PDB file of C-alpha atoms and ligand atoms in Angstrom:
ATOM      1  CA  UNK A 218     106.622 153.240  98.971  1.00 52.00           C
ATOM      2  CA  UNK A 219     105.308 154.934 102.018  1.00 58.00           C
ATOM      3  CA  UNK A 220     107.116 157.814 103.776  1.00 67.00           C
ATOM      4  CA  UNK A 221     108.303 157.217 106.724  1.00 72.00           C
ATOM      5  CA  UNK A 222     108.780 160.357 107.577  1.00 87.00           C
ATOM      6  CA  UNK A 223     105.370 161.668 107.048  1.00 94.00           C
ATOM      7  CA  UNK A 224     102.288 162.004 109.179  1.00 98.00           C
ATOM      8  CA  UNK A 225      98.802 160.579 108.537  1.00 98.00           C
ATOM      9  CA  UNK A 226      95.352 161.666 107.545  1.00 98.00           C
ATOM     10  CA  UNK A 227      92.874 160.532 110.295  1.00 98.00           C
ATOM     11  CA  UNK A 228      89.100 160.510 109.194  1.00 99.00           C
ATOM     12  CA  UNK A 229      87.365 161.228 112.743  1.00 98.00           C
ATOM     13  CA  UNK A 230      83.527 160.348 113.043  1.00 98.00           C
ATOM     14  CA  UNK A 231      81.798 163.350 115.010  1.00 98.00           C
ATOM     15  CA  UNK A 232      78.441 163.059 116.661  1.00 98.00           C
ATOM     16  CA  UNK A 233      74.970 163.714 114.174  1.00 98.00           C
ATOM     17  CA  UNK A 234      73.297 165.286 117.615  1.00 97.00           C
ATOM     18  CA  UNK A 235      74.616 164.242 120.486  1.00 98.00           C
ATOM     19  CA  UNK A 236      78.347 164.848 122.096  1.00 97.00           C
ATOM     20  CA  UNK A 237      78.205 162.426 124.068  1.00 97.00           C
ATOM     21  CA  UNK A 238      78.972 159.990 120.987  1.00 98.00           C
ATOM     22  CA  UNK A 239      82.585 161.807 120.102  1.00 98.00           C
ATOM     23  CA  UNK A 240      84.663 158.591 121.026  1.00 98.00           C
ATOM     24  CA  UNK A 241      87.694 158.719 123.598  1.00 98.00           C
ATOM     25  CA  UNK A 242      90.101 158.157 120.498  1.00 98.00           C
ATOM     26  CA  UNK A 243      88.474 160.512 118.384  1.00 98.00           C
ATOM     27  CA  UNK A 244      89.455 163.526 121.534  1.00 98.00           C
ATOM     28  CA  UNK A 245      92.902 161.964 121.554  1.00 98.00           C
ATOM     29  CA  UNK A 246      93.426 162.434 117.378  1.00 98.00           C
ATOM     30  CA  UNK A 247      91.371 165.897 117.328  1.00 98.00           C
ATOM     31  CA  UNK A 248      93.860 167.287 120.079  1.00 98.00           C
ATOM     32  CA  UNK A 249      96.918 165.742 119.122  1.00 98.00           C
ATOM     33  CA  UNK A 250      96.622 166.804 115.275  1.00 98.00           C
ATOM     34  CA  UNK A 251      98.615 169.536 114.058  1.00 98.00           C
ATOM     35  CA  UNK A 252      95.758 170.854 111.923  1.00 98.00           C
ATOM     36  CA  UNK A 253      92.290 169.939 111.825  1.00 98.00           C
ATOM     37  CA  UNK A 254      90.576 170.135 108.368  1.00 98.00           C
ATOM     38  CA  UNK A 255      86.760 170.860 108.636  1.00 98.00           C
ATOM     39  CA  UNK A 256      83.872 171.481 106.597  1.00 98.00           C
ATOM     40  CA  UNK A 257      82.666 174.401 108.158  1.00 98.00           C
ATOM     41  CA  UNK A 258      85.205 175.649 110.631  1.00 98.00           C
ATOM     42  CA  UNK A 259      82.591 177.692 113.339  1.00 98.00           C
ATOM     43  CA  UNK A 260      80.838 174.326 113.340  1.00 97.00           C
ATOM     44  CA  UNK A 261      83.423 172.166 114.492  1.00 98.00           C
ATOM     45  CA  UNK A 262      85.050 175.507 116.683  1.00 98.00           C
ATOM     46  CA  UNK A 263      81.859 174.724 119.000  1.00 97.00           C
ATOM     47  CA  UNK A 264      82.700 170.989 119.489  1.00 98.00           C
ATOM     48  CA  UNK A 265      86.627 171.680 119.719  1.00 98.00           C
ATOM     49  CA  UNK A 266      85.806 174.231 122.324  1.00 98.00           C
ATOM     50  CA  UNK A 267      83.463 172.109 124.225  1.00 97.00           C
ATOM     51  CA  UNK A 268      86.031 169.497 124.693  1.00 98.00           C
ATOM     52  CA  UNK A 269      88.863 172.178 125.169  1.00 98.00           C
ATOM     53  CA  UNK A 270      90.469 171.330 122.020  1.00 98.00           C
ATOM     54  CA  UNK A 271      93.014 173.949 120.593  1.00 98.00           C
ATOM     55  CA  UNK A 272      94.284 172.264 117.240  1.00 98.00           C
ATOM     56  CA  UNK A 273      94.363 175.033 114.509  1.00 98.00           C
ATOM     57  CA  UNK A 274      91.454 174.835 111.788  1.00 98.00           C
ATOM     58  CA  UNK A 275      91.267 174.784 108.045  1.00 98.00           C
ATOM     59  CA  UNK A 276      88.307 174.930 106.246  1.00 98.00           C
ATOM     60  CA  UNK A 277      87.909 171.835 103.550  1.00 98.00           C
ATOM     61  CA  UNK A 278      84.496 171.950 101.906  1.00 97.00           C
ATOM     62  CA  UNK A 279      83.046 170.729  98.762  1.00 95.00           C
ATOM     63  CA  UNK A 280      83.931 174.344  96.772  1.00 96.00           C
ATOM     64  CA  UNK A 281      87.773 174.259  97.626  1.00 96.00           C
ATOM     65  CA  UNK A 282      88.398 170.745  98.267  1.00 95.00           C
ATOM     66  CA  UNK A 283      90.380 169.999  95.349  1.00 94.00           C
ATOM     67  CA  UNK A 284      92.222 173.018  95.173  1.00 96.00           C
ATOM     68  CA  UNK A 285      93.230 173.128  98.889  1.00 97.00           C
ATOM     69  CA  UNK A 286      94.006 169.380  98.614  1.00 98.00           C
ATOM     70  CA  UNK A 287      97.683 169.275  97.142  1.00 98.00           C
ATOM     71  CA  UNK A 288      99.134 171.867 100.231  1.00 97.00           C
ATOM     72  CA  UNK A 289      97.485 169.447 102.532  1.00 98.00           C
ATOM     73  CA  UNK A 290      99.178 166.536 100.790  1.00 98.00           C
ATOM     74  CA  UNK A 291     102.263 168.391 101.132  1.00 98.00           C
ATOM     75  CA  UNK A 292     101.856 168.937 104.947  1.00 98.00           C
ATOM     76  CA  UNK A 293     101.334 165.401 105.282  1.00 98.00           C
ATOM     77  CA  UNK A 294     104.502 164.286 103.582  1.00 97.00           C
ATOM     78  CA  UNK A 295     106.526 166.955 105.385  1.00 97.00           C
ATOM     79  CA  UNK A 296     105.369 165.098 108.701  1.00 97.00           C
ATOM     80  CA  UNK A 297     102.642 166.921 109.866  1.00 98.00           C
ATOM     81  CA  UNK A 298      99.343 164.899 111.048  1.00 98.00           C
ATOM     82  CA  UNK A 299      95.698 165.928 109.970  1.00 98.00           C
ATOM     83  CA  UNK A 300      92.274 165.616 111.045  1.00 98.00           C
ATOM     84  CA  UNK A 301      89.678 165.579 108.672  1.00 98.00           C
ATOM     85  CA  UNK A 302      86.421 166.416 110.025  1.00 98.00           C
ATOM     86  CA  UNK A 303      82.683 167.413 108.452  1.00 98.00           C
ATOM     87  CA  UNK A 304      79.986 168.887 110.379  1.00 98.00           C
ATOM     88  CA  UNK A 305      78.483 165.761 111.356  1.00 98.00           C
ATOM     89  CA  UNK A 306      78.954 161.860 110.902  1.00 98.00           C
ATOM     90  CA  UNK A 307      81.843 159.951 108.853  1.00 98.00           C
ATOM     91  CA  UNK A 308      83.435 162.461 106.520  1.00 98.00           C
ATOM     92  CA  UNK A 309      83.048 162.002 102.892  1.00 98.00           C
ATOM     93  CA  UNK A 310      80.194 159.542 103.575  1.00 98.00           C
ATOM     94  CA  UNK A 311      77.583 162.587 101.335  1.00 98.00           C
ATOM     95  CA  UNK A 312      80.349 165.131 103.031  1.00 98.00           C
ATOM     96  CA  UNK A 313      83.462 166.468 101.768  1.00 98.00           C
ATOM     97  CA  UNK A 314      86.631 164.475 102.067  1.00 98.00           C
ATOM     98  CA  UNK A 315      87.061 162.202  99.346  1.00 98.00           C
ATOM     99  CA  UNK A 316      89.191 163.913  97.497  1.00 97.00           C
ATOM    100  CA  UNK A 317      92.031 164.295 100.065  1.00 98.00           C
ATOM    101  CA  UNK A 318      91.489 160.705 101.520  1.00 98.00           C
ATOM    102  CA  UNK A 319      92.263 159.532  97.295  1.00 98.00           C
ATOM    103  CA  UNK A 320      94.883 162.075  97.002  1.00 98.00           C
ATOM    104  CA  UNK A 321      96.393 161.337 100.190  1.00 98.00           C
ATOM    105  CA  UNK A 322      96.220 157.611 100.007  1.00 98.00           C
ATOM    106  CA  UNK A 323      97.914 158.096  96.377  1.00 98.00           C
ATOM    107  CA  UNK A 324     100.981 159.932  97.891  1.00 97.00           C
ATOM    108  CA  UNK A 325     101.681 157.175 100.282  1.00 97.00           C
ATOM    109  CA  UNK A 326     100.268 158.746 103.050  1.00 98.00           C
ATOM    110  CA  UNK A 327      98.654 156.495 105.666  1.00 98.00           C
ATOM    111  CA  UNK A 328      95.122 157.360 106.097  1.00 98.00           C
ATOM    112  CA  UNK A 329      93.485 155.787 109.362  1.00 98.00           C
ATOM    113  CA  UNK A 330      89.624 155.771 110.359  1.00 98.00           C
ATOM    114  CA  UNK A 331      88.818 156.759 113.759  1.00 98.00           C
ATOM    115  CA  UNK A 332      85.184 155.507 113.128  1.00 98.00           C
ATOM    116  CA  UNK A 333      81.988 156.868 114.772  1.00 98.00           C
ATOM    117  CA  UNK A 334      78.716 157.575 114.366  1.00 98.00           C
ATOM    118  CA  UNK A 335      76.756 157.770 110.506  1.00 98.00           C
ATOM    119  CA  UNK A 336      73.225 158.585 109.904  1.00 98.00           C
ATOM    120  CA  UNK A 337      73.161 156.038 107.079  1.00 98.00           C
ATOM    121  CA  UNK A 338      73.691 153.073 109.095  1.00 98.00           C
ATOM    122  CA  UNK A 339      72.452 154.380 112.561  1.00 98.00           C
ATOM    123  CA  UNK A 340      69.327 154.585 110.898  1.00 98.00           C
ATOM    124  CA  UNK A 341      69.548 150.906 109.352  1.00 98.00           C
ATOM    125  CA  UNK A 342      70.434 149.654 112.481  1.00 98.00           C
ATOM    126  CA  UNK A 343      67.113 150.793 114.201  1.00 98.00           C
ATOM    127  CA  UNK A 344      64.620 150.755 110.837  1.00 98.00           C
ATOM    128  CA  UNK A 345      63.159 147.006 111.186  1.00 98.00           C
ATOM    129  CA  UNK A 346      64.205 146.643 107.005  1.00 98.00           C
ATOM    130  CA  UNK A 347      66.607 144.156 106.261  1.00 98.00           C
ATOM    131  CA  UNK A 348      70.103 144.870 106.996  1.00 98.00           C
ATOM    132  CA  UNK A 349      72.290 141.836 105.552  1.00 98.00           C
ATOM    133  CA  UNK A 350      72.482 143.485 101.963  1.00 98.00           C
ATOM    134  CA  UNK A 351      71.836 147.618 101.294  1.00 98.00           C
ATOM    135  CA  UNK A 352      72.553 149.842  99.231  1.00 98.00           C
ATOM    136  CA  UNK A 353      73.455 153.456 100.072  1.00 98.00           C
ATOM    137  CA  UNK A 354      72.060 155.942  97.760  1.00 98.00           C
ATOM    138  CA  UNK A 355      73.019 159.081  99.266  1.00 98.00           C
ATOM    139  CA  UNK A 356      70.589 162.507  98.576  1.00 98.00           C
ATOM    140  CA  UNK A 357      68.532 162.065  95.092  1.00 98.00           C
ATOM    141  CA  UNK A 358      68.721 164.491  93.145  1.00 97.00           C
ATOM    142  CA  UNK A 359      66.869 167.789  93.852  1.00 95.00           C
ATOM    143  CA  UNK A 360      64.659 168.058  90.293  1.00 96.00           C
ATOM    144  CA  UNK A 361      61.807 166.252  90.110  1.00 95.00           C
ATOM    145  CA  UNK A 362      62.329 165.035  86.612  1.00 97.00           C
ATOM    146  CA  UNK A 363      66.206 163.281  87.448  1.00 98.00           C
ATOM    147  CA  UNK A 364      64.922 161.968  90.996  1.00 97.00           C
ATOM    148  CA  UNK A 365      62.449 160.194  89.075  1.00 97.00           C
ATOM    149  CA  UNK A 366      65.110 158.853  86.502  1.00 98.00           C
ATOM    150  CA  UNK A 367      67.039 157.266  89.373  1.00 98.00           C
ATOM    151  CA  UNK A 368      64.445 155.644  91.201  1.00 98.00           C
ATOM    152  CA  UNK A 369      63.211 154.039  87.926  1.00 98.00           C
ATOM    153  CA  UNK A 370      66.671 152.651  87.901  1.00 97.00           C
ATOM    154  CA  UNK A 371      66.318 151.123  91.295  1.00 97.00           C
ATOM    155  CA  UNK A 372      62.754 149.129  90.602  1.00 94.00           C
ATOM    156  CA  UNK A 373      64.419 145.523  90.452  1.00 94.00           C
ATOM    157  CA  UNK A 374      66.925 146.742  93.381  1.00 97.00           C
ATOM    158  CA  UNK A 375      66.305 143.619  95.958  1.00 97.00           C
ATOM    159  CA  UNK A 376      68.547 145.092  98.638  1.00 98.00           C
ATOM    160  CA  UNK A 377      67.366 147.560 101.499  1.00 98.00           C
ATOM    161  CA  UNK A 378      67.388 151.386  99.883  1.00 98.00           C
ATOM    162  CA  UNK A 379      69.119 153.992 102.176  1.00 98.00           C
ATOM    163  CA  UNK A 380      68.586 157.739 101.450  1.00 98.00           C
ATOM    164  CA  UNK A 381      69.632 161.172 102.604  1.00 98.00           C
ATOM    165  CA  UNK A 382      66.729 164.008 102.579  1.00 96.00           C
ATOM    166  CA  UNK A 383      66.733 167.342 103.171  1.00 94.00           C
ATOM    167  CA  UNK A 384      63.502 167.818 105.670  1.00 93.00           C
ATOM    168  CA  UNK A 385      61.660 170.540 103.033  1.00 93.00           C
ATOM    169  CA  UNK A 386      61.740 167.800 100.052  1.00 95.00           C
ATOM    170  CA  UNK A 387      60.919 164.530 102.031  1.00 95.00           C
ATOM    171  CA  UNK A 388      57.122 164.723 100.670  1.00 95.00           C
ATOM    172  CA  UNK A 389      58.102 165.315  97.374  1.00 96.00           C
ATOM    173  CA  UNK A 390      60.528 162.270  96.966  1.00 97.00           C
ATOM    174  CA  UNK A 391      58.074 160.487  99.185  1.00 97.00           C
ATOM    175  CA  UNK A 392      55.346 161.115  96.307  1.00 97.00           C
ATOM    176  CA  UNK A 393      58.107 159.757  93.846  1.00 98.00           C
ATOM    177  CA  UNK A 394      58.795 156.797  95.828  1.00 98.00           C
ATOM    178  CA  UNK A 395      55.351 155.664  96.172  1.00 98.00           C
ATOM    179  CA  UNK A 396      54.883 156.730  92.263  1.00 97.00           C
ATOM    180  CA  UNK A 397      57.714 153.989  91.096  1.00 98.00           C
ATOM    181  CA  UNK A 398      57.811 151.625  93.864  1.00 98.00           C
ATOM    182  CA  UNK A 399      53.889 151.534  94.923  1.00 98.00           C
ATOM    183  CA  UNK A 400      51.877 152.541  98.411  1.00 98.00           C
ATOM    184  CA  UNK A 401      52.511 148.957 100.093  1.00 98.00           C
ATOM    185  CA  UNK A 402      56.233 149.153  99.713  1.00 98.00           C
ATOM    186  CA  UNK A 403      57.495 148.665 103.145  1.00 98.00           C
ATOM    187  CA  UNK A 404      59.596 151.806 104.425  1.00 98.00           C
ATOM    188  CA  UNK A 405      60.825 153.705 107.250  1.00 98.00           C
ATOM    189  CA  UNK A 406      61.821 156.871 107.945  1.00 97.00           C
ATOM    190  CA  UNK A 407      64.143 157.978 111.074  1.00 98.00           C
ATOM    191  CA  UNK A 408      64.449 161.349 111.666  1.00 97.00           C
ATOM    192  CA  UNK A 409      66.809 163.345 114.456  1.00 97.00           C
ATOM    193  CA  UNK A 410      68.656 160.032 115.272  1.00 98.00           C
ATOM    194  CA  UNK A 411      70.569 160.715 118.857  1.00 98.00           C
ATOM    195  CA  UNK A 412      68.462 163.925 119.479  1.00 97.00           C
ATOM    196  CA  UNK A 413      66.011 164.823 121.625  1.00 96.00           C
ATOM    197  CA  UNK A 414      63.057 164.091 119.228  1.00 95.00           C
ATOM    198  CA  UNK A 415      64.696 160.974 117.542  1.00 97.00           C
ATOM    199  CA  UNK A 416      61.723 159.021 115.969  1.00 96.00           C
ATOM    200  CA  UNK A 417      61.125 156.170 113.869  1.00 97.00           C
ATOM    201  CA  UNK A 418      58.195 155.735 111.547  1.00 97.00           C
ATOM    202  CA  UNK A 419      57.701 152.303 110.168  1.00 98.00           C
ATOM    203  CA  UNK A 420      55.140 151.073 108.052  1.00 98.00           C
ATOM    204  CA  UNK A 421      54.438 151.431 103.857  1.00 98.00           C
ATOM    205  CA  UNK A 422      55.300 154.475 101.596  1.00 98.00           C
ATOM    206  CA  UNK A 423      51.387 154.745 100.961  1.00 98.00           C
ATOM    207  CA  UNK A 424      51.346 155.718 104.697  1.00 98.00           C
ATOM    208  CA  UNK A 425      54.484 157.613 105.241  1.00 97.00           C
ATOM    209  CA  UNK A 426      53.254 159.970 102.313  1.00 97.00           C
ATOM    210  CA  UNK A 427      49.872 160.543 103.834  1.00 97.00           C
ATOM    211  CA  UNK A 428      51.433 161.450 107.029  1.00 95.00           C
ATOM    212  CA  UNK A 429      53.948 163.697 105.175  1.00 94.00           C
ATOM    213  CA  UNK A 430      50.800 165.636 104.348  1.00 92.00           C
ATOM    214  CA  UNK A 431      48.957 165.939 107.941  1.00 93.00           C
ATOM    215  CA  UNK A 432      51.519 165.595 110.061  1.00 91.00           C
ATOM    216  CA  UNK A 433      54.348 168.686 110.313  1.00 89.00           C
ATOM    217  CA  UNK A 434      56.863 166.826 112.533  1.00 88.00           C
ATOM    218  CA  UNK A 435      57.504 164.343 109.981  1.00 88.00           C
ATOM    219  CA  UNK A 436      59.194 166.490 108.017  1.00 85.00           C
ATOM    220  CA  UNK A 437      60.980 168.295 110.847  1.00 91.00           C
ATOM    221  CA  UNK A 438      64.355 167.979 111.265  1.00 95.00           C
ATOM    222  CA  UNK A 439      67.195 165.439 110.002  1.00 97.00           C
ATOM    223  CA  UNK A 440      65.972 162.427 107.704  1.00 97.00           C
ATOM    224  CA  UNK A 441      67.160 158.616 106.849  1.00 98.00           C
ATOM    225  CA  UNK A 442      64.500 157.157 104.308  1.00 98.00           C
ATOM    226  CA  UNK A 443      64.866 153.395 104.018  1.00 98.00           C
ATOM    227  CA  UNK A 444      62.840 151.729 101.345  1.00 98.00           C
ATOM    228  CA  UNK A 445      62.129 147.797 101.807  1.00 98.00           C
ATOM    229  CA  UNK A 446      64.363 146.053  98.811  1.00 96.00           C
TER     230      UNK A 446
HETATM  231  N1  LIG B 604      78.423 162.313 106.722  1.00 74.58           N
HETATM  232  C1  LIG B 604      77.166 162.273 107.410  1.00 74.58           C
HETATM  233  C2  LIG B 604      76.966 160.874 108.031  1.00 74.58           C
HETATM  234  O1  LIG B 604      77.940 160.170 108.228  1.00 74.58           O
HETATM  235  O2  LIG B 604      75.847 160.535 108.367  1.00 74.58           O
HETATM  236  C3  LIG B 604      76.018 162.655 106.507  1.00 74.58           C
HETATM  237  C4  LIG B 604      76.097 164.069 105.999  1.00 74.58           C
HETATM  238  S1  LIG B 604      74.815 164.547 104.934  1.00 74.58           S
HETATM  239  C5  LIG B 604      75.387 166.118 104.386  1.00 74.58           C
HETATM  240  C6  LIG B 604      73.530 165.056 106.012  1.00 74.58           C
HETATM  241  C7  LIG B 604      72.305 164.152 105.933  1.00 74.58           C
HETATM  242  O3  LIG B 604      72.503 163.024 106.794  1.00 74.58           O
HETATM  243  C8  LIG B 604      71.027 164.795 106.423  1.00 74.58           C
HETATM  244  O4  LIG B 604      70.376 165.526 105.388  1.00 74.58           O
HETATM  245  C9  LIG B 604      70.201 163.603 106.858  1.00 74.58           C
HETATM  246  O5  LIG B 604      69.618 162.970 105.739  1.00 74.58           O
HETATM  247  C10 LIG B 604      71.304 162.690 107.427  1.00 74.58           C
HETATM  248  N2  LIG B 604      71.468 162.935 108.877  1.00 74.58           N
HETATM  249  C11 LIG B 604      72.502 163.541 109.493  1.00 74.58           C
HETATM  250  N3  LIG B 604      72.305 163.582 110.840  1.00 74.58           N
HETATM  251  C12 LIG B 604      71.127 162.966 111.068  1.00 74.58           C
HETATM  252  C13 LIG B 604      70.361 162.686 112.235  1.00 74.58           C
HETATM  253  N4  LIG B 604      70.781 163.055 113.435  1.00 74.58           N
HETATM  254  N5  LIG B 604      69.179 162.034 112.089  1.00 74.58           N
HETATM  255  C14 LIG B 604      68.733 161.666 110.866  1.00 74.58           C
HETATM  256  N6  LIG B 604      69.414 161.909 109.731  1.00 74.58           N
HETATM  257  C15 LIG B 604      70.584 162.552 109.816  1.00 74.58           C
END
């Protein structure tokens, strides 16, 4: 049975580049919050401070989420409310936070979304691919021999393919994606979404890989890959 008593857990959406996308409601719940949890506290100090916020800060990242997780859950029964927060986007969308929302959520504690902006689905909203059914596949993993592994598994996959990539491995899992899924796969790749070099490259993997290798922007900055199902 829920606690009446107790406060709630809001999961606030903050911008991937550009301030101007912190929603109204989001300002409201970040001030109004007795404690905001945050991936990397001087991170989210520079967007509380540009908006004037002053709600106290608590660092929640991926090495002491589970241990700092129960005294959070206990703050939450005892009445207090929480923002959770990562350094950019939906938290624990490939960012900490899904260990309190399951914990929380477990404990009777009303978790709300104050929903915003996500790379993920920013990106599929722009890309041109098919957008009806996808599948979100988060980062592959970093060695060769595994990333390979998992897009093997994905060959038959007929829905739209949505990746994370760091910007110094995007021509190596390019070369893997062309490997398993062939050059005239249809893909795009969106990089710096809301920034001031936001670009979208559509066209095959065969020709995303071969501008991977003349071109240096393309593998500058913050990167959505979405492969065609
Ligand atoms: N939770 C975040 C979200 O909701 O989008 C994602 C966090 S994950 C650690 C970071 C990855 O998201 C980056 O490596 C990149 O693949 C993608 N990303 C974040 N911001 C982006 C942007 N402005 N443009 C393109 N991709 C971005």
């Amino acid at each position: 049975m829920a606690n009446e008593r107790a406060g709630r857990l809001y999961v606030v959406a903050t911008p991937i580049g550009n301030l101007g996308d912190l929603s109204p409601r989001a300002r409201a719940v970040l001030s109004e919050c007795a404690l905001v949890a945050a991936e990397d506290t001087r991170h989210t100090g520079v967007l509380l401070k540009h908006f004037g916020i002053a709600t106290p800060q608590l660092s929640l990242h991926d090495h002491n989420e589970l241990e700092r997780t129960p005294d959070l859950v206990s703050r939450l029964r005892q009445g207090a409310s929480i923002a959770l927060v990562s350094d950019a986007g939906t938290p624990a969308i490939s960012d900490p936070g899904f260990d309190l929302v399951r914990a929380a959520a477990a404990a009777g504690i009303e978790v709300v979304a104050i929903p915003g902006p996500c790379a993920a689905i920013a990106a599929l909203s722009i890309g041109g691919l098919p957008t009806d059914r996808f599948c979100f596949e988060g980062f592959l993993p970093a060695r060769r021999s595994a990333r390979r592994k998992r897009l093997e598994a994905m060959l038959h996959e007929a829905r739209t393919l949505v990746f994370y990539e760091a910007p110094h491995r995007v021509h190596e899992t390019l070369e893997d994606c062309t490997k398993v899924f062939g050059e005239t796969r249809g893909a795009t790749v969106v990089r710096e979404i809301t920034k001031m070099h936001e670009t979208v490259y559509r066209g095959s993997l065969g020709e995303h890989l071969a501008r991977a290798a003349s071109d240096p922007d393309f593998s500058r900055g913050e990167i959505v890959l979405l492969i065609a199902g």
